[in-house]
Amino acid sequence: MSGQSDVDHPLCEECTDTLLDQLDQQLKITEDECKDYRDFLDTIGSSQEEVDEASLDEEVKQLKAEESALLQQLDSIETEHAQITDQLHKEKDESKRLDEEEEKYYKEYNEYKRQLLEFEDSQRSVDNQLKYAQAQLDKLKKTNVFNATFHIWHSGHFGTINNFRLGRLPSVPVEWNEINAAWGQTVLLLNALANKMNLKFERYRLVPYGNYSYVESLTDKSKELPLYGSGGIRFFWDKGFDQAMVAFLDCLQQFKEEVEKGDTGFCLPYKMDKGKIEDSGSGQSYSVKIQFNSEEQWTKALKFMLTNLKWGLAWVSSQFANK
């Protein structure tokens, strides 16, 4: 093989045979293709027809017209697309504005809702307060002011008013501060009952002044009769104190007589006359004065006096319950 070519190819015989077979196959394929091309050229040459140029020109003209129409349509579509794009941007801006307004309105709605809930809570609170106030009013309408303010009762041998004992015993030396407070409450009660009835006492005027209440003489304005004492531990006698207690009993008697004018059936359990109170059961009289008196009898007289005052309080409460 090397001797048959200018190029030195050191090939073995078997490889050379294989290479020659391949070259033969390629040559055969090339010759077949060449034969096909000759046959095709012969076919074209034998079947040439005359070309209709007028028809082609008309077709080209139609195609150009169609192209022009399509270009116009394209321009129109592009213009419409631009308008639609612009409108889309506007709509997006409007949508964004509406979203912002919606968020703003939701915030306002939530704020109004919160205020509404607060107003409803306030309304419920006011309604509850109104109900409570109405209930309290109804309760107060049924409550008698005198009975609620002045509680007259007894504690053993003592008559009491608002838990203050009026009187003293050798075995129970009540402090004078407590006795003075009891007298202050007693004066305040009788004065309030008289004012309720528009009663003006003759000869005296009651002056409620707490632990230092007194009775003022209408015949002698400079004369003040003290309904309080300061005798310390020992039982003492004070002329002014005795006169004040007698004057108070006189005012209580005037109150009784005023009530009897409008209610002949009214009657206090204990008769009163010139500083003394009579026990209707035993017929014995007890003086409200300390002079020539014992602590036991003085305390009993004051207890009967408070009992009479309690009856007067009950009568006024029944007559002026709704006034």
Short mmCIF file of C-alpha atoms in Angstrom, two decimals:
data_model
loop_
_atom_site.label_atom_id
_atom_site.label_comp_id
_atom_site.label_asym_id
_atom_site.label_seq_id
_atom_site.Cartn_x
_atom_site.Cartn_y
_atom_site.Cartn_z
CA MET A 1 0.00 0.00 0.00
CA SER A 2 2.86 2.33 0.82
CA GLY A 3 4.40 1.67 -2.59
CA GLN A 4 1.19 2.71 -4.46
CA SER A 5 0.89 6.25 -2.97
CA ASP A 6 3.03 9.31 -2.46
CA VAL A 7 1.95 9.28 1.21
CA ASP A 8 3.47 6.78 3.43
CA HIS A 9 0.65 4.83 5.09
CA PRO A 10 1.87 2.01 7.14
CA LEU A 11 -1.35 -0.11 7.12
CA CYS A 12 -1.81 -3.74 7.41
CA GLU A 13 -3.63 -5.70 4.75
CA GLU A 14 -6.77 -6.28 6.79
CA CYS A 15 -7.18 -2.58 7.57
CA THR A 16 -6.57 -1.75 3.94
CA ASP A 17 -9.36 -4.06 2.84
CA THR A 18 -11.76 -2.52 5.30
CA LEU A 19 -10.92 0.98 4.13
CA LEU A 20 -11.40 0.02 0.47
CA ASP A 21 -14.83 -1.46 1.24
CA GLN A 22 -15.91 1.77 2.86
CA LEU A 23 -14.71 3.88 -0.05
CA ASP A 24 -16.58 1.65 -2.47
CA GLN A 25 -19.81 2.14 -0.47
CA GLN A 26 -19.40 5.93 -0.49
CA LEU A 27 -18.73 5.91 -4.22
CA LYS A 28 -21.87 3.92 -4.86
CA ILE A 29 -23.98 6.36 -2.74
CA THR A 30 -22.53 9.34 -4.60
CA GLU A 31 -23.23 7.79 -7.97
CA ASP A 32 -26.87 7.10 -6.94
CA GLU A 33 -27.36 10.73 -5.90
CA CYS A 34 -25.88 11.94 -9.17
CA LYS A 35 -28.27 9.69 -11.10
CA ASP A 36 -31.25 11.11 -9.10
CA TYR A 37 -30.23 14.69 -9.93
CA ARG A 38 -29.95 13.83 -13.67
CA ASP A 39 -33.39 12.23 -13.62
CA PHE A 40 -34.88 15.29 -11.91
CA LEU A 41 -33.27 17.67 -14.40
CA ASP A 42 -34.63 15.61 -17.24
CA THR A 43 -38.13 15.70 -15.67
CA ILE A 44 -38.00 19.50 -15.28
CA GLY A 45 -36.79 20.02 -18.77
CA SER A 46 -39.56 17.91 -20.23
CA SER A 47 -42.45 19.42 -18.14
CA GLN A 48 -41.76 23.19 -18.31
CA GLU A 49 -44.95 25.24 -18.62
CA GLU A 50 -45.46 28.84 -19.51
CA VAL A 51 -45.69 31.16 -16.47
CA ASP A 52 -48.73 33.46 -16.28
CA GLU A 53 -47.09 36.77 -15.32
CA ALA A 54 -50.36 38.70 -15.24
CA SER A 55 -51.80 36.27 -12.76
CA LEU A 56 -48.71 36.53 -10.62
CA ASP A 57 -48.80 40.33 -10.76
CA GLU A 58 -52.45 40.30 -9.68
CA GLU A 59 -51.65 37.94 -6.85
CA VAL A 60 -48.74 40.14 -5.77
CA LYS A 61 -51.04 43.20 -5.92
CA GLN A 62 -53.62 41.45 -3.77
CA LEU A 63 -50.97 40.37 -1.33
CA LYS A 64 -49.67 43.96 -1.08
CA ALA A 65 -53.21 45.27 -0.56
CA GLU A 66 -53.75 42.64 2.10
CA GLU A 67 -50.41 43.58 3.62
CA SER A 68 -51.42 47.29 3.64
CA ALA A 69 -54.75 46.44 5.26
CA LEU A 70 -53.03 44.27 7.83
CA LEU A 71 -50.51 47.06 8.54
CA GLN A 72 -53.38 49.53 9.06
CA GLN A 73 -55.13 47.03 11.27
CA LEU A 74 -51.86 46.56 13.15
CA ASP A 75 -51.53 50.33 13.62
CA SER A 76 -55.11 50.47 14.85
CA ILE A 77 -54.50 47.58 17.22
CA GLU A 78 -51.28 49.18 18.50
CA THR A 79 -53.12 52.48 19.05
CA GLU A 80 -55.92 50.67 20.83
CA HIS A 81 -53.33 48.73 22.84
CA ALA A 82 -51.67 52.00 23.85
CA GLN A 83 -55.05 53.44 24.87
CA ILE A 84 -55.91 50.28 26.78
CA THR A 85 -52.48 50.34 28.48
CA ASP A 86 -53.00 53.99 29.44
CA GLN A 87 -56.51 53.21 30.70
CA LEU A 88 -55.11 50.24 32.60
CA HIS A 89 -52.59 52.51 34.34
CA LYS A 90 -55.38 54.93 35.21
CA GLU A 91 -57.53 52.08 36.50
CA LYS A 92 -54.62 50.80 38.55
CA ASP A 93 -54.11 54.29 40.00
CA GLU A 94 -57.85 54.51 40.69
CA SER A 95 -57.78 51.05 42.25
CA LYS A 96 -54.87 52.09 44.45
CA ARG A 97 -56.72 55.27 45.45
CA LEU A 98 -59.84 53.26 46.22
CA ASP A 99 -57.78 50.77 48.25
CA GLU A 100 -56.32 53.66 50.25
CA GLU A 101 -59.79 55.14 50.77
CA GLU A 102 -61.11 51.72 51.73
CA GLU A 103 -58.33 51.33 54.29
CA LYS A 104 -59.04 54.85 55.53
CA TYR A 105 -62.78 54.12 55.77
CA TYR A 106 -62.09 50.84 57.57
CA LYS A 107 -59.93 52.69 60.08
CA GLU A 108 -62.69 55.29 60.52
CA TYR A 109 -65.26 52.50 60.76
CA ASN A 110 -63.21 50.73 63.40
CA GLU A 111 -62.80 54.00 65.30
CA TYR A 112 -66.54 54.70 65.11
CA LYS A 113 -67.22 51.11 66.12
CA ARG A 114 -64.93 51.52 69.13
CA GLN A 115 -66.64 54.79 70.05
CA LEU A 116 -70.03 53.10 69.60
CA LEU A 117 -68.99 50.29 71.92
CA GLU A 118 -67.75 52.83 74.44
CA PHE A 119 -71.02 54.78 74.14
CA GLU A 120 -73.00 51.56 74.53
CA ASP A 121 -70.94 50.68 77.60
CA SER A 122 -71.50 54.19 78.93
CA GLN A 123 -75.21 53.90 78.14
CA ARG A 124 -75.43 50.57 79.94
CA SER A 125 -73.52 52.07 82.86
CA VAL A 126 -75.88 55.05 82.94
CA ASP A 127 -78.88 52.71 82.68
CA ASN A 128 -77.54 50.63 85.57
CA GLN A 129 -76.87 53.77 87.58
CA LEU A 130 -80.36 54.99 86.76
CA LYS A 131 -81.85 51.66 87.83
CA TYR A 132 -79.82 51.74 91.02
CA ALA A 133 -80.77 55.36 91.69
CA GLN A 134 -84.44 54.54 90.99
CA ALA A 135 -84.23 51.57 93.35
CA GLN A 136 -82.62 53.77 95.98
CA LEU A 137 -85.27 56.42 95.39
CA ASP A 138 -88.05 53.87 95.76
CA LYS A 139 -86.36 52.62 98.90
CA LEU A 140 -86.01 56.13 100.25
CA LYS A 141 -89.64 56.88 99.45
CA LYS A 142 -90.57 53.93 101.63
CA THR A 143 -88.11 54.99 104.32
CA ASN A 144 -89.24 57.39 107.01
CA VAL A 145 -86.57 59.99 107.62
CA PHE A 146 -87.40 60.40 111.29
CA ASN A 147 -87.35 56.67 111.97
CA ALA A 148 -84.10 56.26 110.07
CA THR A 149 -82.44 59.24 111.78
CA PHE A 150 -83.68 58.89 115.34
CA HIS A 151 -83.69 55.44 116.89
CA ILE A 152 -85.29 55.47 120.35
CA TRP A 153 -84.98 52.29 122.34
CA HIS A 154 -83.95 51.10 125.79
CA SER A 155 -80.95 49.46 127.36
CA GLY A 156 -81.84 47.97 130.72
CA HIS A 157 -83.02 50.81 132.96
CA PHE A 158 -81.93 53.44 130.46
CA GLY A 159 -83.84 55.00 127.62
CA THR A 160 -81.58 55.44 124.58
CA ILE A 161 -81.63 57.60 121.50
CA ASN A 162 -79.26 56.63 118.69
CA ASN A 163 -77.52 54.35 121.22
CA PHE A 164 -76.81 57.22 123.62
CA ARG A 165 -78.04 56.52 127.17
CA LEU A 166 -80.06 59.27 128.85
CA GLY A 167 -79.61 59.10 132.62
CA ARG A 168 -77.26 57.45 135.08
CA LEU A 169 -77.32 55.06 138.04
CA PRO A 170 -75.04 54.60 141.03
CA SER A 171 -74.10 51.19 139.64
CA VAL A 172 -73.77 52.51 136.07
CA PRO A 173 -72.19 55.97 136.14
CA VAL A 174 -72.79 57.02 132.54
CA GLU A 175 -70.33 59.66 131.35
CA TRP A 176 -71.75 63.16 131.00
CA ASN A 177 -70.47 63.36 127.41
CA GLU A 178 -72.85 60.52 126.52
CA ILE A 179 -75.75 62.12 128.47
CA ASN A 180 -75.11 65.47 126.75
CA ALA A 181 -75.05 63.75 123.35
CA ALA A 182 -78.35 62.03 124.14
CA TRP A 183 -79.91 65.37 125.13
CA GLY A 184 -78.58 66.92 121.90
CA GLN A 185 -80.29 64.20 119.82
CA THR A 186 -83.49 64.55 121.86
CA VAL A 187 -83.64 68.33 121.35
CA LEU A 188 -82.93 67.91 117.63
CA LEU A 189 -85.75 65.38 117.27
CA LEU A 190 -88.43 67.42 119.06
CA ASN A 191 -87.39 70.54 117.16
CA ALA A 192 -87.61 68.63 113.84
CA LEU A 193 -91.07 67.25 114.71
CA ALA A 194 -92.29 70.74 115.62
CA ASN A 195 -90.95 72.18 112.35
CA LYS A 196 -92.68 69.39 110.42
CA MET A 197 -95.98 70.39 112.02
CA ASN A 198 -95.25 74.14 111.73
CA LEU A 199 -95.51 74.33 115.52
CA LYS A 200 -94.07 77.35 117.28
CA PHE A 201 -93.50 76.71 120.98
CA GLU A 202 -94.72 79.21 123.53
CA ARG A 203 -92.37 80.49 126.22
CA TYR A 204 -89.34 78.62 124.91
CA ARG A 205 -87.28 77.97 121.81
CA LEU A 206 -85.29 74.78 121.36
CA VAL A 207 -81.73 75.24 120.12
CA PRO A 208 -80.13 71.95 118.91
CA TYR A 209 -76.38 72.33 119.32
CA GLY A 210 -74.96 68.84 119.68
CA ASN A 211 -73.50 68.19 123.13
CA TYR A 212 -74.20 71.79 124.07
CA SER A 213 -77.86 72.14 123.15
CA TYR A 214 -79.95 74.52 125.20
CA VAL A 215 -83.40 76.03 125.63
CA GLU A 216 -83.87 79.74 125.09
CA SER A 217 -86.48 81.62 127.11
CA LEU A 218 -88.76 83.75 124.93
CA THR A 219 -89.64 86.01 127.84
CA ASP A 220 -85.98 86.69 128.63
CA LYS A 221 -83.79 86.49 125.50
CA SER A 222 -80.63 86.64 127.58
CA LYS A 223 -81.59 83.53 129.48
CA GLU A 224 -80.21 80.32 128.02
CA LEU A 225 -81.02 77.11 129.86
CA PRO A 226 -78.28 74.48 129.22
CA LEU A 227 -79.32 70.93 128.44
CA TYR A 228 -75.87 69.60 129.22
CA GLY A 229 -73.82 69.00 132.30
CA SER A 230 -70.21 68.54 133.36
CA GLY A 231 -70.51 67.08 136.81
CA GLY A 232 -67.68 64.61 136.44
CA ILE A 233 -68.10 61.24 138.12
CA ARG A 234 -70.40 62.36 140.91
CA PHE A 235 -74.06 63.18 140.38
CA PHE A 236 -74.44 66.94 140.52
CA TRP A 237 -77.18 69.50 140.75
CA ASP A 238 -77.38 72.55 138.49
CA LYS A 239 -80.34 74.90 138.70
CA GLY A 240 -80.07 75.93 135.05
CA PHE A 241 -79.90 72.28 133.95
CA ASP A 242 -83.05 71.48 135.96
CA GLN A 243 -84.88 74.47 134.46
CA ALA A 244 -83.83 73.42 130.97
CA MET A 245 -85.22 69.89 131.45
CA VAL A 246 -88.50 71.27 132.80
CA ALA A 247 -88.68 73.66 129.82
CA PHE A 248 -88.07 70.79 127.43
CA LEU A 249 -90.87 68.78 129.05
CA ASP A 250 -93.10 71.84 128.65
CA CYS A 251 -92.32 71.94 124.92
CA LEU A 252 -93.08 68.20 124.65
CA GLN A 253 -96.43 68.85 126.36
CA GLN A 254 -97.18 71.62 123.84
CA PHE A 255 -96.36 69.18 121.04
CA LYS A 256 -98.81 66.66 122.54
CA GLU A 257 -101.58 69.28 122.80
CA GLU A 258 -100.99 70.40 119.19
CA VAL A 259 -101.32 66.82 117.97
CA GLU A 260 -104.52 66.31 119.97
CA LYS A 261 -106.11 69.29 118.19
CA GLY A 262 -106.17 67.35 114.94
CA ASP A 263 -106.38 63.84 116.37
CA THR A 264 -108.53 63.46 119.45
CA GLY A 265 -107.65 59.79 119.63
CA PHE A 266 -103.96 60.52 120.10
CA CYS A 267 -102.64 59.86 123.59
CA LEU A 268 -99.12 59.52 124.96
CA PRO A 269 -98.48 56.62 127.35
CA TYR A 270 -97.22 58.88 130.16
CA LYS A 271 -98.86 62.08 131.43
CA MET A 272 -96.66 65.16 131.82
CA ASP A 273 -97.25 68.11 134.12
CA LYS A 274 -94.90 70.77 135.50
CA GLY A 275 -91.68 68.86 135.12
CA LYS A 276 -93.06 65.51 136.21
CA ILE A 277 -94.06 62.37 134.36
CA GLU A 278 -96.68 60.01 135.74
CA ASP A 279 -96.47 56.24 135.42
CA SER A 280 -100.02 55.31 134.39
CA GLY A 281 -99.54 51.80 135.73
CA SER A 282 -98.57 52.66 139.30
CA GLY A 283 -99.82 56.25 139.39
CA GLN A 284 -96.43 57.40 140.71
CA SER A 285 -94.87 60.57 139.31
CA TYR A 286 -91.20 61.04 138.56
CA SER A 287 -89.45 64.39 138.25
CA VAL A 288 -87.08 65.26 135.44
CA LYS A 289 -85.16 67.57 137.81
CA ILE A 290 -82.08 66.48 139.64
CA GLN A 291 -82.78 68.56 142.76
CA PHE A 292 -84.26 66.46 145.60
CA ASN A 293 -84.24 63.45 143.30
CA SER A 294 -82.39 60.16 143.07
CA GLU A 295 -80.45 58.93 140.06
CA GLU A 296 -82.84 55.97 139.69
CA GLN A 297 -85.98 58.12 139.61
CA TRP A 298 -84.37 60.74 137.37
CA THR A 299 -83.28 58.04 134.93
CA LYS A 300 -86.78 56.50 134.94
CA ALA A 301 -88.38 59.91 134.28
CA LEU A 302 -86.07 60.43 131.30
CA LYS A 303 -86.86 56.94 130.02
CA PHE A 304 -90.63 57.71 130.16
CA MET A 305 -89.96 61.05 128.42
CA LEU A 306 -88.14 59.27 125.56
CA THR A 307 -91.02 56.79 125.31
CA ASN A 308 -93.48 59.67 124.88
CA LEU A 309 -91.19 61.20 122.27
CA LYS A 310 -91.02 57.87 120.43
CA TRP A 311 -94.84 57.80 120.27
CA GLY A 312 -94.86 61.35 118.94
CA LEU A 313 -92.27 60.35 116.34
CA ALA A 314 -94.44 57.42 115.23
CA TRP A 315 -97.50 59.67 114.91
CA VAL A 316 -95.69 62.28 112.78
CA SER A 317 -94.18 59.51 110.62
CA SER A 318 -97.65 58.07 109.95
CA GLN A 319 -99.18 61.48 109.15
CA PHE A 320 -96.39 62.83 106.94
CA ALA A 321 -95.14 59.58 105.38
CA ASN A 322 -95.72 60.78 101.78
CA LYS A 323 -94.98 64.45 102.31
#
